Amino acid sequence: MNASDTDEDSYNERTALVPSENPEVQSYSPDADHTPPDSTPSKKPQVTRRAGPAAADGVGGGGGGSSDQEADAEDEELTLKYGAKHVIMLFIPVTLCMVVVVATIKSVSFYSEKTDQRLIYTPFSENTSSVGRRLLNSVLNTIIMISVIVVMTILLVVLYKYRCYRFIQGWLILSSLMLLFWFSFMYLGEVFKTYNLAVDYPTVGVIIWNFGAVGMICIHWKGPLQLQQAYLILISALMALVFIKYLPEWSAWVILGAISVYDLVAVLSPKGPLRMLVETAQERNEPIFPALIYSSAMMWTVGMASPMDAQRSGQETDEEADQRSQGAEPEIRPSRSFPEDDLEEDRGVKLGLGDFIFYSVLVGKAAATGGDWNTTLACFVAILIGLCLTLLLLAIFKRALPALPISIAFGLVFYFSTDFLVQPFMDNLAAHQFYI
Amino acid sequence: MTAAVFFGCTFIAFGPAIALFLFTIARDPLRVIFLIAGAFFWLVSLLLSSLVWFISVQISNKESAAQQKGLLIFGVVLSVLLQETFRFGYYKLLKKANEGLLTLSQEETMPISIRQLAYVSGLGFGFMSGAFSVVNILADSVGPGTIGIHGDSQHYFLSSAFMTLAIILLHMFWGVVFFDACEKQRWWAVAAVVISHLIVSCLTFQNPQYVTSLVPTYVILFLMGIWAFYSAGGSLRNLKLCLTCKDKDFLLANHRPR
């Protein structure tokens, strides 16, 4: 459950998962569209451990209770275990999103059909005769797309700096409205067409209305955590499907590469928009409106009031935000302002929705082109390993990190190499039924 | 064809592996991560061997079928050797990582033992190997068609499924034996693993005479299974205790508080 005011009391008894001192457990790589989690230094480490059961802890009391060495040893072991736990907490939604996208691509042919329709962000057509011209067009498309994203991110940072919160909130609500109603209506229509089901408009109306309304509530307000996570996964999948359909072939690959580079720059360089966003938010030490982040955890607090609002939910996706892909408002942990008494929290780990979207675009494109499952599997494993490595780096560096570069790099390498090298090899082996 | 064949072959090929995953690995995040890392290592080894094969095909005579087949056989042998090399590489990596963690945490025990790692990495290799071998075949089996319409064997799907099952389990056993042999510096055991892998792959050159390829493979599977059981610390006594539910360690372990 997302923390709601009425349930605070019941959380007292809960044996929370021990919050680890090391932020790798919580902060996470921001990325296109999502907010970089606040970096460690600004967080007061809460190492409150229940003397009770659960988790392998022998460290009682607050951070300084036991000898430092024991605390360190425990920490390391727990860090590893909790680090692993949080890696899995991200593997599962990423896998689910990819599964939804791949299942749709393989069954509903609409999303893998070639179409001449393009998004306005990629105006150059790829139906040209020469390879050079096609390459040029895809690079131009990429430049336009990335500049749109950069502009939107900077706009967001500026709006945030000048405290135009209402504007941003309105923008996000409008976008998630479109995603939850219109795109899901289209999706439902295509699914019905594929399976040749005749469904009347009133039924579809009721379904879409319910789906959308509950989605808006869950994402922007309060709702059960798992429902909210499910909605976020679904809208990421929808967005990824839109990209897969409307981005021209080569442009899609170049955009994936360029966006990883942009992500790297935006988050790590001192003047990067995302970094500025995080730092501004930290300076102000205020909770921001919920952003485009998937959060795997809940905040349980004892006797807290409003700061909760910022923390929970707030994973909405936003079409423009997705396309700018670097939206990210950092989520400030309200915990910093909490009193020192027992605070049980599982900060979990956060991953931006843009990450979900671009991972799924990569795997979906692998599934769409060629119809070969080996390539899809290879990309899937490569992305998961990239995610794992990113989380490892997060544990080491303890600051906001971009989640796209490593995974997308691995994904791209494995896509092209599996498609061109491994596929012929495996095909030949299968034809002769040789096994390696 | 269609659904019956698809589900049947899928469950034959992946049933035991998925059961192993669900019952022993899925609960522990660390094991899942190492499983996926093992799958990744296998993938990289496949990539390298495909690269070499691809290059050799490009520079060869594409018309001659015999030469192509020869190159394919060469590719298979190379791939097997590379897989085992990467298994060794993974072992080294895991040892280093474990040692690093150990010194860092100053603890007596590692969060995951090298034996568990052997099992998990072997299964990871097996999953990936099995998936790459059989997924496309399974995808084809869903659709309409007739097997062996041109005179090929009727049992293509079934034999592929059984072969995949054998390969997945074999990888798991090989992993256990390999890591154990590396730990104890018994290089003859390592060589035996490599040779048995080569034998299994070379047996498949006889397909579609499935009797001569599947039966020895299953014999090797059974023998490797016994070897892995003993090298993992099993014994007849353990087995008896386990089967009669009298093994105290096992019972206690499953009842520890989570």
mmCIF file of N, CA, C and O in Angstrom, chain A residues 54-55 69 73-74 76-77 80-81 84-85 87-88 91 371-374 377-378 381-382 384-385 388 410 414 417-418 420-436, chain B residues 29-30 32-33 36-37 40 43-44 46-47 50-51 53-54 69 72 75-76 79 83 101 104-107 109 111 128-129 131-133 135-136 139 156 159-160 163-164 197 201 204-205 207 210:
data_model
loop_
_atom_site.group_PDB
_atom_site.id
_atom_site.type_symbol
_atom_site.label_atom_id
_atom_site.label_comp_id
_atom_site.label_asym_id
_atom_site.label_seq_id
_atom_site.Cartn_x
_atom_site.Cartn_y
_atom_site.Cartn_z
ATOM 1 N N ALA A 54 13.288 -10.797 11.373
ATOM 2 C CA ALA A 54 13.626 -10.390 10.020
ATOM 3 C C ALA A 54 15.088 -10.181 9.777
ATOM 4 O O ALA A 54 15.883 -10.102 10.666
ATOM 5 N N ALA A 55 15.363 -10.038 8.637
ATOM 6 C CA ALA A 55 16.684 -9.770 8.106
ATOM 7 C C ALA A 55 17.821 -10.102 9.022
ATOM 8 O O ALA A 55 17.749 -9.967 10.202
ATOM 9 N N GLN A 69 33.354 -2.155 13.520
ATOM 10 C CA GLN A 69 33.761 -3.235 12.643
ATOM 11 C C GLN A 69 32.616 -4.184 12.364
ATOM 12 O O GLN A 69 32.363 -4.574 11.249
ATOM 13 N N ALA A 73 30.874 -5.050 8.884
ATOM 14 C CA ALA A 73 30.758 -6.407 8.339
ATOM 15 C C ALA A 73 29.315 -6.714 8.024
ATOM 16 O O ALA A 73 28.969 -7.182 6.952
ATOM 17 N N GLU A 74 28.472 -6.435 8.995
ATOM 18 C CA GLU A 74 27.047 -6.667 8.779
ATOM 19 C C GLU A 74 26.581 -5.880 7.581
ATOM 20 O O GLU A 74 25.839 -6.355 6.742
ATOM 21 N N GLU A 76 28.216 -4.810 5.036
ATOM 22 C CA GLU A 76 28.645 -5.307 3.741
ATOM 23 C C GLU A 76 27.804 -6.484 3.305
ATOM 24 O O GLU A 76 27.339 -6.557 2.185
ATOM 25 N N GLU A 77 27.610 -7.392 4.257
ATOM 26 C CA GLU A 77 26.859 -8.586 3.885
ATOM 27 C C GLU A 77 25.433 -8.209 3.551
ATOM 28 O O GLU A 77 24.853 -8.662 2.579
ATOM 29 N N LEU A 80 25.165 -6.451 0.299
ATOM 30 C CA LEU A 80 25.163 -7.356 -0.834
ATOM 31 C C LEU A 80 23.797 -7.990 -0.988
ATOM 32 O O LEU A 80 23.225 -8.030 -2.071
ATOM 33 N N LYS A 81 23.233 -8.436 0.134
ATOM 34 C CA LYS A 81 21.944 -9.112 0.049
ATOM 35 C C LYS A 81 20.864 -8.136 -0.366
ATOM 36 O O LYS A 81 20.027 -8.451 -1.206
ATOM 37 N N ALA A 84 21.307 -7.110 -3.877
ATOM 38 C CA ALA A 84 20.803 -8.125 -4.794
ATOM 39 C C ALA A 84 19.290 -8.089 -4.823
ATOM 40 O O ALA A 84 18.665 -8.196 -5.881
ATOM 41 N N LYS A 85 18.692 -7.901 -3.647
ATOM 42 C CA LYS A 85 17.242 -7.880 -3.588
ATOM 43 C C LYS A 85 16.691 -6.753 -4.433
ATOM 44 O O LYS A 85 15.692 -6.911 -5.136
ATOM 45 N N VAL A 87 18.183 -5.317 -6.952
ATOM 46 C CA VAL A 87 18.393 -5.599 -8.366
ATOM 47 C C VAL A 87 17.229 -6.427 -8.890
ATOM 48 O O VAL A 87 16.669 -6.158 -9.953
ATOM 49 N N ILE A 88 16.845 -7.444 -8.113
ATOM 50 C CA ILE A 88 15.732 -8.277 -8.544
ATOM 51 C C ILE A 88 14.442 -7.479 -8.591
ATOM 52 O O ILE A 88 13.609 -7.664 -9.478
ATOM 53 N N PHE A 91 14.620 -6.056 -11.840
ATOM 54 C CA PHE A 91 14.586 -7.024 -12.942
ATOM 55 C C PHE A 91 13.154 -7.388 -13.287
ATOM 56 O O PHE A 91 12.777 -7.475 -14.459
ATOM 57 N N GLY A 371 11.813 -11.584 -36.808
ATOM 58 C CA GLY A 371 11.019 -12.685 -36.266
ATOM 59 C C GLY A 371 11.844 -13.769 -35.625
ATOM 60 O O GLY A 371 11.424 -14.918 -35.540
ATOM 61 N N ASP A 372 13.011 -13.410 -35.170
ATOM 62 C CA ASP A 372 13.868 -14.429 -34.624
ATOM 63 C C ASP A 372 13.959 -14.313 -33.108
ATOM 64 O O ASP A 372 14.258 -13.253 -32.574
ATOM 65 N N TRP A 373 13.725 -15.383 -32.432
ATOM 66 C CA TRP A 373 13.684 -15.334 -30.984
ATOM 67 C C TRP A 373 15.056 -15.269 -30.346
ATOM 68 O O TRP A 373 15.201 -14.773 -29.233
ATOM 69 N N ASN A 374 16.063 -15.783 -31.023
ATOM 70 C CA ASN A 374 17.396 -15.751 -30.421
ATOM 71 C C ASN A 374 17.868 -14.332 -30.195
ATOM 72 O O ASN A 374 18.460 -14.006 -29.166
ATOM 73 N N LEU A 377 16.056 -12.854 -27.206
ATOM 74 C CA LEU A 377 16.598 -13.374 -25.953
ATOM 75 C C LEU A 377 17.940 -12.753 -25.624
ATOM 76 O O LEU A 377 18.212 -12.384 -24.476
ATOM 77 N N ALA A 378 18.791 -12.652 -26.669
ATOM 78 C CA ALA A 378 20.125 -12.104 -26.429
ATOM 79 C C ALA A 378 20.026 -10.663 -25.949
ATOM 80 O O ALA A 378 20.720 -10.264 -25.003
ATOM 81 N N VAL A 381 18.833 -10.585 -22.263
ATOM 82 C CA VAL A 381 19.872 -10.896 -21.278
ATOM 83 C C VAL A 381 20.887 -9.766 -21.193
ATOM 84 O O VAL A 381 21.321 -9.368 -20.100
ATOM 85 N N ALA A 382 21.224 -9.194 -22.353
ATOM 86 C CA ALA A 382 22.211 -8.110 -22.352
ATOM 87 C C ALA A 382 21.704 -6.920 -21.552
ATOM 88 O O ALA A 382 22.449 -6.312 -20.772
ATOM 89 N N LEU A 384 19.496 -6.919 -19.122
ATOM 90 C CA LEU A 384 19.468 -7.215 -17.690
ATOM 91 C C LEU A 384 20.859 -7.137 -17.081
ATOM 92 O O LEU A 384 21.045 -6.618 -15.978
ATOM 93 N N ILE A 385 21.839 -7.641 -17.820
ATOM 94 C CA ILE A 385 23.197 -7.573 -17.290
ATOM 95 C C ILE A 385 23.661 -6.129 -17.198
ATOM 96 O O ILE A 385 24.323 -5.729 -16.235
ATOM 97 N N CYS A 388 22.241 -4.686 -14.159
ATOM 98 C CA CYS A 388 22.969 -5.201 -13.003
ATOM 99 C C CYS A 388 24.261 -4.422 -12.799
ATOM 100 O O CYS A 388 24.593 -4.014 -11.678
ATOM 101 N N PHE A 410 25.154 -2.600 -24.415
ATOM 102 C CA PHE A 410 25.157 -4.066 -24.502
ATOM 103 C C PHE A 410 24.075 -4.552 -25.438
ATOM 104 O O PHE A 410 24.290 -5.437 -26.264
ATOM 105 N N PHE A 414 24.714 -6.691 -28.779
ATOM 106 C CA PHE A 414 24.203 -8.049 -28.918
ATOM 107 C C PHE A 414 23.159 -8.170 -30.004
ATOM 108 O O PHE A 414 23.069 -9.203 -30.661
ATOM 109 N N SER A 417 25.182 -8.162 -33.354
ATOM 110 C CA SER A 417 26.037 -9.335 -33.538
ATOM 111 C C SER A 417 25.210 -10.618 -33.608
ATOM 112 O O SER A 417 25.521 -11.515 -34.379
ATOM 113 N N THR A 418 24.146 -10.706 -32.812
ATOM 114 C CA THR A 418 23.327 -11.916 -32.890
ATOM 115 C C THR A 418 22.619 -11.980 -34.229
ATOM 116 O O THR A 418 22.521 -13.038 -34.844
ATOM 117 N N PHE A 420 23.534 -10.751 -37.113
ATOM 118 C CA PHE A 420 24.367 -10.993 -38.285
ATOM 119 C C PHE A 420 25.265 -12.198 -38.159
ATOM 120 O O PHE A 420 25.614 -12.816 -39.149
ATOM 121 N N LEU A 421 25.706 -12.504 -36.947
ATOM 122 C CA LEU A 421 26.685 -13.578 -36.795
ATOM 123 C C LEU A 421 26.086 -14.858 -36.243
ATOM 124 O O LEU A 421 26.270 -15.936 -36.787
ATOM 125 N N VAL A 422 25.373 -14.702 -35.121
ATOM 126 C CA VAL A 422 24.925 -15.902 -34.435
ATOM 127 C C VAL A 422 23.780 -16.561 -35.184
ATOM 128 O O VAL A 422 23.680 -17.787 -35.241
ATOM 129 N N GLN A 423 22.905 -15.732 -35.757
ATOM 130 C CA GLN A 423 21.723 -16.292 -36.391
ATOM 131 C C GLN A 423 22.033 -17.279 -37.508
ATOM 132 O O GLN A 423 21.494 -18.384 -37.514
ATOM 133 N N PRO A 424 22.903 -16.923 -38.448
ATOM 134 C CA PRO A 424 23.211 -17.909 -39.498
ATOM 135 C C PRO A 424 23.807 -19.193 -38.923
ATOM 136 O O PRO A 424 23.484 -20.297 -39.372
ATOM 137 N N PHE A 425 24.675 -19.011 -37.903
ATOM 138 C CA PHE A 425 25.310 -20.170 -37.281
ATOM 139 C C PHE A 425 24.254 -21.093 -36.672
ATOM 140 O O PHE A 425 24.224 -22.303 -36.928
ATOM 141 N N MET A 426 23.362 -20.494 -35.866
ATOM 142 C CA MET A 426 22.357 -21.315 -35.196
ATOM 143 C C MET A 426 21.385 -21.926 -36.205
ATOM 144 O O MET A 426 20.929 -23.052 -36.030
ATOM 145 N N ASP A 427 21.075 -21.179 -37.252
ATOM 146 C CA ASP A 427 20.177 -21.726 -38.268
ATOM 147 C C ASP A 427 20.773 -22.957 -38.918
ATOM 148 O O ASP A 427 20.098 -23.973 -39.114
ATOM 149 N N ASN A 428 22.052 -22.835 -39.250
ATOM 150 C CA ASN A 428 22.721 -23.983 -39.861
ATOM 151 C C ASN A 428 22.761 -25.170 -38.914
ATOM 152 O O ASN A 428 22.545 -26.319 -39.307
ATOM 153 N N LEU A 429 23.045 -24.878 -37.648
ATOM 154 C CA LEU A 429 23.096 -25.967 -36.678
ATOM 155 C C LEU A 429 21.740 -26.634 -36.551
ATOM 156 O O LEU A 429 21.639 -27.856 -36.491
ATOM 157 N N ALA A 430 20.684 -25.812 -36.526
ATOM 158 C CA ALA A 430 19.348 -26.382 -36.356
ATOM 159 C C ALA A 430 18.945 -27.203 -37.573
ATOM 160 O O ALA A 430 18.268 -28.224 -37.448
ATOM 161 N N ALA A 431 19.394 -26.740 -38.730
ATOM 162 C CA ALA A 431 19.037 -27.479 -39.939
ATOM 163 C C ALA A 431 19.626 -28.886 -39.919
ATOM 164 O O ALA A 431 18.995 -29.849 -40.344
ATOM 165 N N HIS A 432 20.844 -28.988 -39.407
ATOM 166 C CA HIS A 432 21.463 -30.310 -39.340
ATOM 167 C C HIS A 432 21.201 -30.998 -38.010
ATOM 168 O O HIS A 432 21.609 -32.135 -37.814
ATOM 169 N N GLN A 433 20.568 -30.292 -37.120
ATOM 170 C CA GLN A 433 20.305 -30.755 -35.764
ATOM 171 C C GLN A 433 21.586 -31.079 -35.007
ATOM 172 O O GLN A 433 21.683 -32.090 -34.314
ATOM 173 N N PHE A 434 22.573 -30.205 -35.179
ATOM 174 C CA PHE A 434 23.767 -30.315 -34.356
ATOM 175 C C PHE A 434 23.536 -29.524 -33.091
ATOM 176 O O PHE A 434 22.847 -28.518 -33.101
ATOM 177 N N TYR A 435 24.140 -29.970 -32.012
ATOM 178 C CA TYR A 435 23.990 -29.228 -30.776
ATOM 179 C C TYR A 435 25.352 -28.824 -30.256
ATOM 180 O O TYR A 435 26.291 -29.608 -30.319
ATOM 181 N N ILE A 436 25.413 -27.629 -29.752
ATOM 182 C CA ILE A 436 26.703 -27.186 -29.224
ATOM 183 C C ILE A 436 26.648 -27.148 -27.706
ATOM 184 O O ILE A 436 25.601 -27.071 -27.124
ATOM 185 N N PRO B 29 17.719 -13.714 -4.440
ATOM 186 C CA PRO B 29 18.073 -12.774 -5.502
ATOM 187 C C PRO B 29 19.502 -12.942 -5.998
ATOM 188 O O PRO B 29 19.769 -12.797 -7.196
ATOM 189 N N LEU B 30 20.400 -13.253 -5.066
ATOM 190 C CA LEU B 30 21.797 -13.375 -5.466
ATOM 191 C C LEU B 30 21.979 -14.490 -6.471
ATOM 192 O O LEU B 30 22.698 -14.366 -7.466
ATOM 193 N N VAL B 32 19.723 -15.617 -8.538
ATOM 194 C CA VAL B 32 19.136 -15.231 -9.831
ATOM 195 C C VAL B 32 20.122 -14.392 -10.619
ATOM 196 O O VAL B 32 20.303 -14.582 -11.831
ATOM 197 N N ILE B 33 20.772 -13.472 -9.919
ATOM 198 C CA ILE B 33 21.717 -12.603 -10.617
ATOM 199 C C ILE B 33 22.855 -13.412 -11.213
ATOM 200 O O ILE B 33 23.250 -13.194 -12.367
ATOM 201 N N ILE B 36 21.752 -15.264 -14.321
ATOM 202 C CA ILE B 36 21.694 -14.448 -15.522
ATOM 203 C C ILE B 36 23.098 -14.103 -16.001
ATOM 204 O O ILE B 36 23.365 -14.066 -17.217
ATOM 205 N N ALA B 37 24.012 -13.881 -15.060
ATOM 206 C CA ALA B 37 25.390 -13.612 -15.472
ATOM 207 C C ALA B 37 25.984 -14.829 -16.171
ATOM 208 O O ALA B 37 26.714 -14.691 -17.159
ATOM 209 N N PHE B 40 24.771 -14.885 -19.582
ATOM 210 C CA PHE B 40 25.469 -13.871 -20.364
ATOM 211 C C PHE B 40 26.818 -14.385 -20.840
ATOM 212 O O PHE B 40 27.209 -14.165 -22.000
ATOM 213 N N LEU B 43 26.462 -16.637 -23.661
ATOM 214 C CA LEU B 43 26.122 -15.866 -24.850
ATOM 215 C C LEU B 43 27.366 -15.274 -25.497
ATOM 216 O O LEU B 43 27.531 -15.291 -26.729
ATOM 217 N N VAL B 44 28.246 -14.736 -24.666
ATOM 218 C CA VAL B 44 29.458 -14.139 -25.213
ATOM 219 C C VAL B 44 30.312 -15.197 -25.898
ATOM 220 O O VAL B 44 30.878 -14.963 -26.973
ATOM 221 N N LEU B 46 29.249 -17.871 -27.312
ATOM 222 C CA LEU B 46 28.602 -18.197 -28.577
ATOM 223 C C LEU B 46 28.899 -17.134 -29.621
ATOM 224 O O LEU B 46 29.168 -17.437 -30.795
ATOM 225 N N LEU B 47 28.875 -15.894 -29.177
ATOM 226 C CA LEU B 47 29.147 -14.787 -30.085
ATOM 227 C C LEU B 47 30.519 -14.926 -30.721
ATOM 228 O O LEU B 47 30.687 -14.792 -31.939
ATOM 229 N N SER B 50 30.637 -17.810 -33.135
ATOM 230 C CA SER B 50 29.928 -17.495 -34.380
ATOM 231 C C SER B 50 30.750 -16.562 -35.235
ATOM 232 O O SER B 50 30.737 -16.672 -36.468
ATOM 233 N N LEU B 51 31.446 -15.647 -34.588
ATOM 234 C CA LEU B 51 32.276 -14.712 -35.340
ATOM 235 C C LEU B 51 33.323 -15.466 -36.137
ATOM 236 O O LEU B 51 33.505 -15.238 -37.344
ATOM 237 N N TRP B 53 33.310 -18.609 -36.971
ATOM 238 C CA TRP B 53 32.684 -19.434 -38.006
ATOM 239 C C TRP B 53 32.282 -18.592 -39.202
ATOM 240 O O TRP B 53 32.502 -18.974 -40.364
ATOM 241 N N PHE B 54 31.709 -17.414 -38.907
ATOM 242 C CA PHE B 54 31.237 -16.539 -39.968
ATOM 243 C C PHE B 54 32.385 -16.126 -40.874
ATOM 244 O O PHE B 54 32.278 -16.155 -42.104
ATOM 245 N N LYS B 69 29.796 -28.167 -44.556
ATOM 246 C CA LYS B 69 29.524 -29.040 -43.424
ATOM 247 C C LYS B 69 30.763 -29.175 -42.549
ATOM 248 O O LYS B 69 30.683 -29.187 -41.317
ATOM 249 N N LEU B 72 31.079 -26.263 -40.460
ATOM 250 C CA LEU B 72 30.100 -26.281 -39.381
ATOM 251 C C LEU B 72 30.599 -27.153 -38.227
ATOM 252 O O LEU B 72 30.489 -26.791 -37.051
ATOM 253 N N GLY B 75 33.040 -25.363 -36.472
ATOM 254 C CA GLY B 75 32.378 -24.358 -35.633
ATOM 255 C C GLY B 75 31.862 -24.956 -34.339
ATOM 256 O O GLY B 75 31.980 -24.360 -33.267
ATOM 257 N N VAL B 76 31.300 -26.157 -34.443
ATOM 258 C CA VAL B 76 30.761 -26.798 -33.245
ATOM 259 C C VAL B 76 31.868 -27.078 -32.241
ATOM 260 O O VAL B 76 31.751 -26.768 -31.046
ATOM 261 N N SER B 79 33.093 -23.985 -30.717
ATOM 262 C CA SER B 79 32.125 -23.426 -29.790
ATOM 263 C C SER B 79 32.172 -24.142 -28.448
ATOM 264 O O SER B 79 32.124 -23.503 -27.390
ATOM 265 N N GLN B 83 33.041 -22.424 -24.977
ATOM 266 C CA GLN B 83 32.116 -22.457 -23.847
ATOM 267 C C GLN B 83 32.815 -22.882 -22.584
ATOM 268 O O GLN B 83 32.618 -22.302 -21.510
ATOM 269 N N LEU B 101 34.929 -9.747 -1.735
ATOM 270 C CA LEU B 101 33.859 -9.510 -0.775
ATOM 271 C C LEU B 101 34.259 -10.009 0.601
ATOM 272 O O LEU B 101 33.960 -9.386 1.618
ATOM 273 N N LEU B 104 36.590 -7.688 2.246
ATOM 274 C CA LEU B 104 35.893 -6.445 2.561
ATOM 275 C C LEU B 104 35.043 -6.596 3.800
ATOM 276 O O LEU B 104 34.953 -5.698 4.637
ATOM 277 N N SER B 105 34.398 -7.745 3.913
ATOM 278 C CA SER B 105 33.430 -7.855 4.987
ATOM 279 C C SER B 105 34.002 -8.506 6.229
ATOM 280 O O SER B 105 33.378 -8.499 7.267
ATOM 281 N N GLN B 106 35.160 -9.059 6.098
ATOM 282 C CA GLN B 106 35.808 -9.695 7.240
ATOM 283 C C GLN B 106 34.929 -10.715 7.908
ATOM 284 O O GLN B 106 34.982 -10.926 9.113
ATOM 285 N N GLU B 107 34.107 -11.287 7.125
ATOM 286 C CA GLU B 107 33.236 -12.318 7.661
ATOM 287 C C GLU B 107 33.845 -13.670 7.418
ATOM 288 O O GLU B 107 34.740 -13.835 6.616
ATOM 289 N N THR B 109 31.933 -16.295 6.505
ATOM 290 C CA THR B 109 31.218 -16.973 5.418
ATOM 291 C C THR B 109 30.843 -15.999 4.322
ATOM 292 O O THR B 109 30.569 -14.834 4.567
ATOM 293 N N PRO B 111 28.224 -14.848 1.355
ATOM 294 C CA PRO B 111 26.767 -14.947 1.246
ATOM 295 C C PRO B 111 26.331 -16.082 0.333
ATOM 296 O O PRO B 111 25.218 -16.568 0.446
ATOM 297 N N MET B 128 20.571 -20.879 -21.259
ATOM 298 C CA MET B 128 20.857 -20.130 -22.475
ATOM 299 C C MET B 128 21.108 -21.074 -23.628
ATOM 300 O O MET B 128 20.604 -20.870 -24.740
ATOM 301 N N SER B 129 21.881 -22.113 -23.365
ATOM 302 C CA SER B 129 22.195 -23.056 -24.421
ATOM 303 C C SER B 129 20.922 -23.720 -24.923
ATOM 304 O O SER B 129 20.673 -23.805 -26.125
ATOM 305 N N ALA B 131 17.839 -22.636 -24.609
ATOM 306 C CA ALA B 131 16.948 -21.669 -25.241
ATOM 307 C C ALA B 131 17.396 -21.391 -26.662
ATOM 308 O O ALA B 131 16.600 -21.411 -27.597
ATOM 309 N N PHE B 132 18.683 -21.152 -26.844
ATOM 310 C CA PHE B 132 19.143 -20.834 -28.183
ATOM 311 C C PHE B 132 18.957 -21.998 -29.140
ATOM 312 O O PHE B 132 18.745 -21.808 -30.324
ATOM 313 N N SER B 133 19.055 -23.209 -28.611
ATOM 314 C CA SER B 133 18.918 -24.356 -29.508
ATOM 315 C C SER B 133 17.492 -24.572 -29.941
ATOM 316 O O SER B 133 17.235 -24.993 -31.048
ATOM 317 N N VAL B 135 14.354 -22.577 -29.080
ATOM 318 C CA VAL B 135 13.240 -21.626 -29.101
ATOM 319 C C VAL B 135 12.671 -21.406 -30.496
ATOM 320 O O VAL B 135 11.444 -21.370 -30.678
ATOM 321 N N ASN B 136 13.531 -21.288 -31.451
ATOM 322 C CA ASN B 136 13.015 -21.079 -32.806
ATOM 323 C C ASN B 136 12.220 -22.283 -33.283
ATOM 324 O O ASN B 136 11.189 -22.145 -33.958
ATOM 325 N N ALA B 139 8.892 -22.135 -31.679
ATOM 326 C CA ALA B 139 8.048 -21.111 -32.298
ATOM 327 C C ALA B 139 7.468 -21.624 -33.606
ATOM 328 O O ALA B 139 6.304 -21.360 -33.927
ATOM 329 N N TYR B 156 11.418 -34.877 -35.448
ATOM 330 C CA TYR B 156 12.309 -33.737 -35.293
ATOM 331 C C TYR B 156 12.054 -32.966 -34.010
ATOM 332 O O TYR B 156 12.967 -32.698 -33.231
ATOM 333 N N SER B 159 12.650 -35.088 -30.724
ATOM 334 C CA SER B 159 14.064 -35.354 -30.438
ATOM 335 C C SER B 159 14.792 -34.083 -30.058
ATOM 336 O O SER B 159 15.667 -34.092 -29.188
ATOM 337 N N SER B 160 14.411 -32.964 -30.692
ATOM 338 C CA SER B 160 15.038 -31.700 -30.301
ATOM 339 C C SER B 160 14.743 -31.394 -28.850
ATOM 340 O O SER B 160 15.629 -30.953 -28.106
ATOM 341 N N MET B 163 16.755 -33.656 -26.610
ATOM 342 C CA MET B 163 18.169 -33.298 -26.652
ATOM 343 C C MET B 163 18.416 -32.048 -25.836
ATOM 344 O O MET B 163 19.400 -31.934 -25.098
ATOM 345 N N THR B 164 17.501 -31.082 -25.960
ATOM 346 C CA THR B 164 17.646 -29.846 -25.198
ATOM 347 C C THR B 164 17.594 -30.126 -23.709
ATOM 348 O O THR B 164 18.393 -29.572 -22.938
ATOM 349 N N HIS B 197 31.749 -33.000 -22.982
ATOM 350 C CA HIS B 197 30.973 -32.025 -23.752
ATOM 351 C C HIS B 197 31.203 -32.225 -25.234
ATOM 352 O O HIS B 197 30.266 -32.231 -26.042
ATOM 353 N N SER B 201 28.420 -33.269 -28.104
ATOM 354 C CA SER B 201 28.176 -32.487 -29.316
ATOM 355 C C SER B 201 28.460 -33.303 -30.561
ATOM 356 O O SER B 201 27.728 -33.220 -31.551
ATOM 357 N N THR B 204 25.798 -35.603 -31.754
ATOM 358 C CA THR B 204 24.673 -35.050 -32.501
ATOM 359 C C THR B 204 24.964 -34.971 -33.988
ATOM 360 O O THR B 204 24.046 -34.713 -34.776
ATOM 361 N N PHE B 205 26.200 -35.174 -34.380
ATOM 362 C CA PHE B 205 26.481 -35.175 -35.812
ATOM 363 C C PHE B 205 25.775 -36.330 -36.499
ATOM 364 O O PHE B 205 25.626 -36.341 -37.720
ATOM 365 N N ASN B 207 22.698 -37.142 -35.986
ATOM 366 C CA ASN B 207 21.263 -36.923 -36.235
ATOM 367 C C ASN B 207 21.025 -36.954 -37.722
ATOM 368 O O ASN B 207 21.814 -36.425 -38.467
ATOM 369 N N TYR B 210 18.460 -40.901 -34.378
ATOM 370 C CA TYR B 210 18.325 -40.450 -33.012
ATOM 371 C C TYR B 210 18.752 -41.479 -31.986
ATOM 372 O O TYR B 210 19.181 -41.135 -30.895
#
